[in-house]
PDB file of C-alpha atoms in Angstrom:
ATOM      1  CA  ARG A  29      -2.089  29.941  53.014  1.00  0.00           C
ATOM      2  CA  GLY A  30      -2.754  32.933  51.490  1.00  0.00           C
ATOM      3  CA  SER A  31      -1.975  36.156  52.868  1.00  0.00           C
ATOM      4  CA  ALA A  32      -4.429  38.519  54.952  1.00  0.00           C
ATOM      5  CA  LYS A  33      -1.653  41.613  54.619  1.00  0.00           C
ATOM      6  CA  GLY A  34      -3.342  43.288  51.801  1.00  0.00           C
ATOM      7  CA  ALA A  35      -6.867  43.256  53.357  1.00  0.00           C
ATOM      8  CA  ALA A  36      -5.208  44.767  56.394  1.00  0.00           C
ATOM      9  CA  ASP A  37      -2.794  47.068  54.655  1.00  0.00           C
ATOM     10  CA  ALA A  38      -5.961  48.776  53.123  1.00  0.00           C
ATOM     11  CA  GLY A  39      -8.053  48.806  56.537  1.00  0.00           C
ATOM     12  CA  ALA A  40     -10.120  45.932  56.307  1.00  0.00           C
ATOM     13  CA  LEU A  41     -13.466  46.425  57.893  1.00  0.00           C
ATOM     14  CA  PHE A  42     -15.670  42.874  58.851  1.00  0.00           C
ATOM     15  CA  CYS A  43     -18.459  42.601  56.758  1.00  0.00           C
ATOM     16  CA  ALA A  44     -20.335  40.136  59.818  1.00  0.00           C
ATOM     17  CA  GLN A  45     -20.436  38.401  62.004  1.00  0.00           C
ATOM     18  CA  THR A  46     -21.944  34.645  62.309  1.00  0.00           C
ATOM     19  CA  LEU A  47     -24.255  36.511  64.979  1.00  0.00           C
ATOM     20  CA  ALA A  48     -24.987  39.541  63.107  1.00  0.00           C
ATOM     21  CA  ASN A  49     -28.648  39.790  63.056  1.00  0.00           C
ATOM     22  CA  THR A  50     -28.331  41.222  59.609  1.00  0.00           C
ATOM     23  CA  PRO A  51     -28.011  38.876  56.379  1.00  0.00           C
ATOM     24  CA  LEU A  52     -24.133  39.130  55.299  1.00  0.00           C
ATOM     25  CA  GLU A  53     -24.677  39.482  52.053  1.00  0.00           C
ATOM     26  CA  ASP A  54     -26.786  43.110  53.122  1.00  0.00           C
ATOM     27  CA  ILE A  55     -23.880  44.320  55.180  1.00  0.00           C
ATOM     28  CA  ALA A  56     -21.527  43.562  52.580  1.00  0.00           C
ATOM     29  CA  ARG A  57     -23.310  45.488  49.912  1.00  0.00           C
ATOM     30  CA  ALA A  58     -23.548  48.389  52.565  1.00  0.00           C
ATOM     31  CA  SER A  59     -19.748  48.938  51.501  1.00  0.00           C
ATOM     32  CA  SER A  60     -17.098  49.381  48.943  1.00  0.00           C
ATOM     33  CA  GLY A  61     -14.317  48.702  51.168  1.00  0.00           C
ATOM     34  CA  PRO A  62     -12.145  45.566  51.885  1.00  0.00           C
ATOM     35  CA  LYS A  63     -14.447  42.809  54.240  1.00  0.00           C
ATOM     36  CA  TRP A  64     -13.663  40.069  56.309  1.00  0.00           C
ATOM     37  CA  PHE A  65     -16.105  37.656  57.611  1.00  0.00           C
ATOM     38  CA  GLN A  66     -15.970  36.711  61.396  1.00  0.00           C
ATOM     39  CA  LEU A  67     -16.861  33.009  61.921  1.00  0.00           C
ATOM     40  CA  TYR A  68     -18.605  31.286  65.114  1.00  0.00           C
ATOM     41  CA  TYR A  69     -18.072  27.824  63.828  1.00  0.00           C
ATOM     42  CA  ALA A  70     -20.922  25.285  63.711  1.00  0.00           C
ATOM     43  CA  LYS A  71     -21.263  22.064  64.869  1.00  0.00           C
ATOM     44  CA  ASP A  72     -22.601  21.207  61.731  1.00  0.00           C
ATOM     45  CA  ALA A  73     -19.739  21.210  58.792  1.00  0.00           C
ATOM     46  CA  GLY A  74     -22.484  21.891  55.911  1.00  0.00           C
ATOM     47  CA  VAL A  75     -23.926  25.147  57.718  1.00  0.00           C
ATOM     48  CA  ASN A  76     -19.782  26.503  58.117  1.00  0.00           C
ATOM     49  CA  ARG A  77     -18.936  25.589  54.516  1.00  0.00           C
ATOM     50  CA  GLU A  78     -22.388  27.202  53.587  1.00  0.00           C
ATOM     51  CA  LEU A  79     -21.347  30.133  55.683  1.00  0.00           C
ATOM     52  CA  MET A  80     -17.758  30.771  54.029  1.00  0.00           C
ATOM     53  CA  GLN A  81     -19.658  30.322  50.767  1.00  0.00           C
ATOM     54  CA  ARG A  82     -21.880  32.942  51.223  1.00  0.00           C
ATOM     55  CA  ALA A  83     -18.457  35.384  52.523  1.00  0.00           C
ATOM     56  CA  LYS A  84     -16.636  34.874  49.776  1.00  0.00           C
ATOM     57  CA  ALA A  85     -19.615  34.875  47.152  1.00  0.00           C
ATOM     58  CA  ALA A  86     -20.047  38.514  48.874  1.00  0.00           C
ATOM     59  CA  GLY A  87     -16.828  39.733  48.171  1.00  0.00           C
ATOM     60  CA  CYS A  88     -14.886  38.688  51.660  1.00  0.00           C
ATOM     61  CA  THR A  89     -11.228  38.513  51.397  1.00  0.00           C
ATOM     62  CA  ALA A  90     -10.314  36.825  54.799  1.00  0.00           C
ATOM     63  CA  ILE A  91     -11.939  34.395  57.428  1.00  0.00           C
ATOM     64  CA  VAL A  92     -11.775  35.516  60.935  1.00  0.00           C
ATOM     65  CA  PHE A  93     -11.901  32.027  62.912  1.00  0.00           C
ATOM     66  CA  THR A  94     -13.475  33.207  66.530  1.00  0.00           C
ATOM     67  CA  VAL A  95     -11.777  30.375  68.939  1.00  0.00           C
ATOM     68  CA  ASP A  96     -12.572  31.438  72.380  1.00  0.00           C
ATOM     69  CA  LEU A  97     -16.557  31.872  72.398  1.00  0.00           C
ATOM     70  CA  GLU A  98     -16.747  27.618  72.673  1.00  0.00           C
ATOM     71  CA  TRP A  99     -18.894  28.204  75.863  1.00  0.00           C
ATOM     72  CA  ALA A 100     -20.648  31.438  77.060  1.00  0.00           C
ATOM     73  CA  GLY A 101     -18.359  33.440  79.629  1.00  0.00           C
ATOM     74  CA  ASN A 102     -19.823  34.006  83.515  1.00  0.00           C
ATOM     75  CA  ARG A 103     -21.957  36.846  82.543  1.00  0.00           C
ATOM     76  CA  GLU A 104     -23.281  37.574  85.665  1.00  0.00           C
ATOM     77  CA  ALA A 105     -25.210  40.618  84.712  1.00  0.00           C
ATOM     78  CA  ASP A 106     -27.019  38.826  81.644  1.00  0.00           C
ATOM     79  CA  ARG A 107     -28.359  36.222  84.110  1.00  0.00           C
ATOM     80  CA  ARG A 108     -29.330  38.896  86.545  1.00  0.00           C
ATOM     81  CA  ASN A 109     -31.503  41.011  83.935  1.00  0.00           C
ATOM     82  CA  GLY A 110     -32.686  37.565  82.756  1.00  0.00           C
ATOM     83  CA  PHE A 111     -31.074  38.379  79.609  1.00  0.00           C
ATOM     84  CA  ALA A 112     -32.790  36.880  76.047  1.00  0.00           C
ATOM     85  CA  PHE A 113     -32.511  37.891  72.520  1.00  0.00           C
ATOM     86  CA  PRO A 114     -36.217  39.039  71.473  1.00  0.00           C
ATOM     87  CA  GLU A 115     -38.053  36.543  69.523  1.00  0.00           C
ATOM     88  CA  THR A 116     -38.582  39.556  66.747  1.00  0.00           C
ATOM     89  CA  LEU A 117     -34.396  39.498  66.428  1.00  0.00           C
ATOM     90  CA  PRO A 118     -33.673  36.586  63.824  1.00  0.00           C
ATOM     91  CA  PHE A 119     -30.149  35.464  63.433  1.00  0.00           C
ATOM     92  CA  PRO A 120     -30.348  35.160  59.787  1.00  0.00           C
ATOM     93  CA  ASN A 121     -26.524  33.888  59.731  1.00  0.00           C
ATOM     94  CA  VAL A 122     -27.198  30.765  62.253  1.00  0.00           C
ATOM     95  CA  PRO A 123     -29.362  28.138  60.369  1.00  0.00           C
ATOM     96  CA  ASN A 124     -31.965  26.927  63.127  1.00  0.00           C
ATOM     97  CA  ALA A 125     -30.825  29.205  65.788  1.00  0.00           C
ATOM     98  CA  PRO A 126     -33.664  28.991  68.614  1.00  0.00           C
ATOM     99  CA  VAL A 127     -36.126  31.890  68.952  1.00  0.00           C
ATOM    100  CA  GLY A 128     -35.712  34.097  71.839  1.00  0.00           C
ATOM    101  CA  ALA A 129     -32.886  31.987  73.305  1.00  0.00           C
ATOM    102  CA  THR A 130     -30.545  33.118  75.919  1.00  0.00           C
ATOM    103  CA  LEU A 131     -26.451  33.540  74.995  1.00  0.00           C
ATOM    104  CA  ALA A 132     -25.889  29.945  76.182  1.00  0.00           C
ATOM    105  CA  GLU A 133     -28.831  28.660  74.665  1.00  0.00           C
ATOM    106  CA  LEU A 134     -27.476  30.004  71.547  1.00  0.00           C
ATOM    107  CA  PHE A 135     -23.911  28.650  71.655  1.00  0.00           C
ATOM    108  CA  GLN A 136     -25.367  25.457  71.922  1.00  0.00           C
ATOM    109  CA  VAL A 137     -25.591  25.722  68.001  1.00  0.00           C
ATOM    110  CA  PHE A 138     -21.486  26.130  68.022  1.00  0.00           C
ATOM    111  CA  LYS A 139     -18.654  23.336  68.276  1.00  0.00           C
ATOM    112  CA  ARG A 140     -16.994  23.211  71.373  1.00  0.00           C
ATOM    113  CA  ASP A 141     -14.350  21.167  71.096  1.00  0.00           C
ATOM    114  CA  LEU A 142     -12.422  23.264  68.424  1.00  0.00           C
ATOM    115  CA  THR A 143      -9.288  21.481  67.255  1.00  0.00           C
ATOM    116  CA  PHE A 144      -6.810  22.540  64.519  1.00  0.00           C
ATOM    117  CA  GLY A 145      -8.336  20.295  61.823  1.00  0.00           C
ATOM    118  CA  ASP A 146     -11.503  22.632  62.092  1.00  0.00           C
ATOM    119  CA  LEU A 147      -8.597  25.334  61.536  1.00  0.00           C
ATOM    120  CA  GLU A 148      -7.366  23.464  58.281  1.00  0.00           C
ATOM    121  CA  PHE A 149     -11.078  22.601  57.486  1.00  0.00           C
ATOM    122  CA  ILE A 150     -11.789  26.628  57.138  1.00  0.00           C
ATOM    123  CA  ALA A 151      -8.547  27.279  55.140  1.00  0.00           C
ATOM    124  CA  ARG A 152      -9.448  24.458  52.915  1.00  0.00           C
ATOM    125  CA  GLU A 153     -12.820  24.701  52.169  1.00  0.00           C
ATOM    126  CA  SER A 154     -13.365  28.615  52.184  1.00  0.00           C
ATOM    127  CA  GLY A 155      -9.973  29.390  49.876  1.00  0.00           C
ATOM    128  CA  LEU A 156      -9.252  32.134  51.593  1.00  0.00           C
ATOM    129  CA  PRO A 157      -6.488  33.359  54.395  1.00  0.00           C
ATOM    130  CA  VAL A 158      -7.930  32.482  57.531  1.00  0.00           C
ATOM    131  CA  VAL A 159      -7.350  34.887  60.572  1.00  0.00           C
ATOM    132  CA  VAL A 160      -7.289  32.836  63.981  1.00  0.00           C
ATOM    133  CA  LYS A 161      -8.782  35.223  66.535  1.00  0.00           C
ATOM    134  CA  GLY A 162      -8.416  34.536  70.012  1.00  0.00           C
ATOM    135  CA  VAL A 163      -5.013  33.886  70.310  1.00  0.00           C
ATOM    136  CA  LEU A 164      -3.337  34.453  74.328  1.00  0.00           C
ATOM    137  CA  THR A 165      -0.371  32.173  74.159  1.00  0.00           C
ATOM    138  CA  PRO A 166       3.169  31.766  72.022  1.00  0.00           C
ATOM    139  CA  GLU A 167       2.114  27.978  71.719  1.00  0.00           C
ATOM    140  CA  ASN A 168      -0.976  28.237  70.461  1.00  0.00           C
ATOM    141  CA  ALA A 169      -0.012  30.732  67.802  1.00  0.00           C
ATOM    142  CA  ARG A 170       2.700  28.403  66.907  1.00  0.00           C
ATOM    143  CA  GLU A 171       0.366  25.565  66.278  1.00  0.00           C
ATOM    144  CA  CYS A 172      -2.058  27.908  64.669  1.00  0.00           C
ATOM    145  CA  VAL A 173       0.516  28.835  62.340  1.00  0.00           C
ATOM    146  CA  ALA A 174       1.890  25.105  61.517  1.00  0.00           C
ATOM    147  CA  HIS A 175      -1.726  24.184  60.912  1.00  0.00           C
ATOM    148  CA  GLY A 176      -2.408  26.948  58.035  1.00  0.00           C
ATOM    149  CA  ALA A 177      -3.218  30.090  59.785  1.00  0.00           C
ATOM    150  CA  ALA A 178      -2.337  33.181  57.270  1.00  0.00           C
ATOM    151  CA  ALA A 179      -2.799  35.516  60.554  1.00  0.00           C
ATOM    152  CA  ILE A 180      -3.075  35.894  64.179  1.00  0.00           C
ATOM    153  CA  GLN A 181      -5.465  37.910  66.185  1.00  0.00           C
ATOM    154  CA  VAL A 182      -4.392  38.021  69.957  1.00  0.00           C
ATOM    155  CA  SER A 183      -7.602  38.621  71.588  1.00  0.00           C
ATOM    156  CA  ASN A 184      -9.335  37.770  75.148  1.00  0.00           C
ATOM    157  CA  HIS A 185     -12.796  38.551  73.966  1.00  0.00           C
ATOM    158  CA  GLY A 186     -12.927  41.928  75.510  1.00  0.00           C
ATOM    159  CA  GLY A 187     -12.283  40.461  78.972  1.00  0.00           C
ATOM    160  CA  ARG A 188     -15.852  39.162  78.691  1.00  0.00           C
ATOM    161  CA  GLN A 189     -14.762  35.172  78.527  1.00  0.00           C
ATOM    162  CA  LEU A 190     -12.345  33.837  81.610  1.00  0.00           C
ATOM    163  CA  ASP A 191     -11.745  36.164  84.422  1.00  0.00           C
ATOM    164  CA  THR A 192      -8.364  36.987  84.966  1.00  0.00           C
ATOM    165  CA  VAL A 193      -6.911  36.489  81.965  1.00  0.00           C
ATOM    166  CA  PRO A 194      -3.749  38.595  80.443  1.00  0.00           C
ATOM    167  CA  ALA A 195      -4.836  41.623  78.266  1.00  0.00           C
ATOM    168  CA  ALA A 196      -4.365  41.339  74.835  1.00  0.00           C
ATOM    169  CA  ILE A 197      -1.674  43.960  74.574  1.00  0.00           C
ATOM    170  CA  THR A 198       0.233  41.926  77.720  1.00  0.00           C
ATOM    171  CA  ALA A 199       0.371  38.665  75.472  1.00  0.00           C
ATOM    172  CA  LEU A 200       0.997  40.322  72.075  1.00  0.00           C
ATOM    173  CA  PRO A 201       4.939  40.631  72.335  1.00  0.00           C
ATOM    174  CA  GLY A 202       5.462  36.616  73.434  1.00  0.00           C
ATOM    175  CA  ILE A 203       2.880  35.967  70.517  1.00  0.00           C
ATOM    176  CA  VAL A 204       5.189  38.032  68.132  1.00  0.00           C
ATOM    177  CA  GLU A 205       8.534  36.527  68.943  1.00  0.00           C
ATOM    178  CA  ALA A 206       6.803  32.761  68.704  1.00  0.00           C
ATOM    179  CA  VAL A 207       5.531  33.567  65.012  1.00  0.00           C
ATOM    180  CA  GLY A 208       8.294  35.841  63.765  1.00  0.00           C
ATOM    181  CA  SER A 209       7.937  37.045  60.660  1.00  0.00           C
ATOM    182  CA  SER A 210       5.544  34.096  59.218  1.00  0.00           C
ATOM    183  CA  VAL A 211       2.693  35.903  59.887  1.00  0.00           C
ATOM    184  CA  PRO A 212       1.109  39.071  60.530  1.00  0.00           C
ATOM    185  CA  VAL A 213       0.074  39.698  64.193  1.00  0.00           C
ATOM    186  CA  TYR A 214      -3.191  41.562  65.144  1.00  0.00           C
ATOM    187  CA  LEU A 215      -4.875  43.030  68.180  1.00  0.00           C
ATOM    188  CA  ASP A 216      -8.327  43.487  69.570  1.00  0.00           C
ATOM    189  CA  GLY A 217      -9.518  44.223  72.926  1.00  0.00           C
ATOM    190  CA  GLY A 218      -8.766  48.001  75.050  1.00  0.00           C
ATOM    191  CA  VAL A 219      -8.089  50.365  71.778  1.00  0.00           C
ATOM    192  CA  ARG A 220      -9.683  53.410  73.250  1.00  0.00           C
ATOM    193  CA  ARG A 221      -7.103  56.021  71.804  1.00  0.00           C
ATOM    194  CA  GLY A 222      -4.832  56.692  69.391  1.00  0.00           C
ATOM    195  CA  VAL A 223      -1.526  56.228  71.742  1.00  0.00           C
ATOM    196  CA  HIS A 224      -3.089  52.242  72.194  1.00  0.00           C
ATOM    197  CA  VAL A 225      -2.864  51.831  68.571  1.00  0.00           C
ATOM    198  CA  PHE A 226       1.085  53.185  68.797  1.00  0.00           C
ATOM    199  CA  GLN A 227       1.543  50.898  71.712  1.00  0.00           C
ATOM    200  CA  ALA A 228       0.272  47.819  69.772  1.00  0.00           C
ATOM    201  CA  LEU A 229       2.163  48.753  66.829  1.00  0.00           C
ATOM    202  CA  ALA A 230       5.205  49.262  68.751  1.00  0.00           C
ATOM    203  CA  LEU A 231       4.796  45.735  70.401  1.00  0.00           C
ATOM    204  CA  GLY A 232       4.505  44.050  67.547  1.00  0.00           C
ATOM    205  CA  ALA A 233       0.743  44.104  66.206  1.00  0.00           C
ATOM    206  CA  LYS A 234       0.705  44.991  62.223  1.00  0.00           C
ATOM    207  CA  ALA A 235      -2.922  46.240  62.889  1.00  0.00           C
ATOM    208  CA  VAL A 236      -5.840  46.603  65.458  1.00  0.00           C
ATOM    209  CA  ALA A 237      -9.366  46.283  65.611  1.00  0.00           C
ATOM    210  CA  VAL A 238     -11.844  48.347  67.341  1.00  0.00           C
ATOM    211  CA  GLY A 239     -15.154  46.967  68.780  1.00  0.00           C
ATOM    212  CA  ARG A 240     -16.720  48.832  71.309  1.00  0.00           C
ATOM    213  CA  PRO A 241     -15.589  52.240  70.433  1.00  0.00           C
ATOM    214  CA  THR A 242     -17.548  51.873  67.242  1.00  0.00           C
ATOM    215  CA  LEU A 243     -20.673  50.511  69.031  1.00  0.00           C
ATOM    216  CA  TYR A 244     -20.850  53.771  71.252  1.00  0.00           C
ATOM    217  CA  SER A 245     -20.410  56.139  68.494  1.00  0.00           C
ATOM    218  CA  LEU A 246     -22.660  54.356  66.457  1.00  0.00           C
ATOM    219  CA  ALA A 247     -25.143  54.587  68.867  1.00  0.00           C
ATOM    220  CA  LEU A 248     -24.317  58.059  70.092  1.00  0.00           C
ATOM    221  CA  GLY A 249     -24.103  59.846  66.134  1.00  0.00           C
ATOM    222  CA  GLY A 250     -24.791  57.126  63.901  1.00  0.00           C
ATOM    223  CA  ALA A 251     -22.362  56.456  60.543  1.00  0.00           C
ATOM    224  CA  PRO A 252     -21.217  60.154  61.242  1.00  0.00           C
ATOM    225  CA  GLY A 253     -20.243  59.233  64.899  1.00  0.00           C
ATOM    226  CA  VAL A 254     -18.426  56.670  63.788  1.00  0.00           C
ATOM    227  CA  THR A 255     -16.334  58.295  61.000  1.00  0.00           C
ATOM    228  CA  SER A 256     -15.782  61.161  63.824  1.00  0.00           C
ATOM    229  CA  MET A 257     -14.185  57.957  65.999  1.00  0.00           C
ATOM    230  CA  PHE A 258     -11.963  56.867  63.376  1.00  0.00           C
ATOM    231  CA  GLU A 259     -10.775  60.389  62.582  1.00  0.00           C
ATOM    232  CA  THR A 260     -10.004  60.873  66.127  1.00  0.00           C
ATOM    233  CA  LEU A 261      -7.947  57.771  66.471  1.00  0.00           C
ATOM    234  CA  LYS A 262      -5.995  58.929  63.643  1.00  0.00           C
ATOM    235  CA  THR A 263      -5.669  62.231  65.241  1.00  0.00           C
ATOM    236  CA  GLU A 264      -4.633  61.048  68.013  1.00  0.00           C
ATOM    237  CA  LEU A 265      -2.377  58.252  66.684  1.00  0.00           C
ATOM    238  CA  ALA A 266      -0.261  61.061  64.914  1.00  0.00           C
ATOM    239  CA  LEU A 267       0.323  63.192  67.198  1.00  0.00           C
ATOM    240  CA  ALA A 268       1.846  60.244  69.502  1.00  0.00           C
ATOM    241  CA  MET A 269       3.801  59.806  66.559  1.00  0.00           C
ATOM    242  CA  LYS A 270       5.097  63.356  66.082  1.00  0.00           C
ATOM    243  CA  LEU A 271       5.809  63.344  69.851  1.00  0.00           C
ATOM    244  CA  SER A 272       7.653  60.233  69.814  1.00  0.00           C
ATOM    245  CA  GLY A 273       9.809  61.386  66.835  1.00  0.00           C
ATOM    246  CA  CYS A 274       8.178  58.944  63.924  1.00  0.00           C
ATOM    247  CA  ALA A 275       7.948  60.152  60.622  1.00  0.00           C
ATOM    248  CA  THR A 276       6.144  57.042  59.666  1.00  0.00           C
ATOM    249  CA  VAL A 277       4.447  54.184  60.959  1.00  0.00           C
ATOM    250  CA  ASP A 278       7.419  51.652  59.827  1.00  0.00           C
ATOM    251  CA  ASP A 279       9.432  53.859  62.537  1.00  0.00           C
ATOM    252  CA  ILE A 280       7.422  52.900  65.658  1.00  0.00           C
ATOM    253  CA  SER A 281       9.041  49.860  67.182  1.00  0.00           C
ATOM    254  CA  ARG A 282       9.389  48.515  70.722  1.00  0.00           C
ATOM    255  CA  LYS A 283      11.889  51.124  72.125  1.00  0.00           C
ATOM    256  CA  PHE A 284       9.560  53.143  72.453  1.00  0.00           C
ATOM    257  CA  VAL A 285       7.489  51.186  74.988  1.00  0.00           C
ATOM    258  CA  THR A 286       8.610  50.361  78.402  1.00  0.00           C
TER     259      THR A 286
END
């Protein structure tokens, strides 16, 4: 099964998504830090195999298998605005991606009937630890572990897929309890402040992923903006720990959250 723990301890950076508009190799070369690859699973097994081989060759140490985007959600704003990807915007990590596609058209490339057999395929073909991203129920978490997941990432895809599903932080405790100490559990979604990191750690997460704040900071301040954002989160987390009487991250426990 392997372990994703080392990458998480080092502060893993997703080197690329399948949907990135830059070849994953170029993104990997831009960072000397640890890297993961977030895989959107294609219908063509050969495409998935090739992508994972490229990610591994580029130095990625884990595959993040995204399981909650088999279908594009009800994104009314996109339809209202007539959103489509510009024809000049390539998808170098998505072979045969349609040019100038809408999101729904692009997603026709991806498999829509994912199974636990697909998880086993990824683990077997990549030879890397697999983090299953998009889990919201204890039952799914247990099944993922039984089929080879090295870690679980609790996520509702930023609330952009199925309306009214619970927040990731709401689903987190039940999933942590379900998998116990067998694999680490991570969380993404809604992390905007250091105190949110504190709450996730208190409820059993081993690490959190930060998405939108990274993009906002990049848009406003470039690379220095992203650095500033992470330093702010770090400072806020340290302050939350001081005010709670936690000398180390290991001191953060569920007793601090009601």
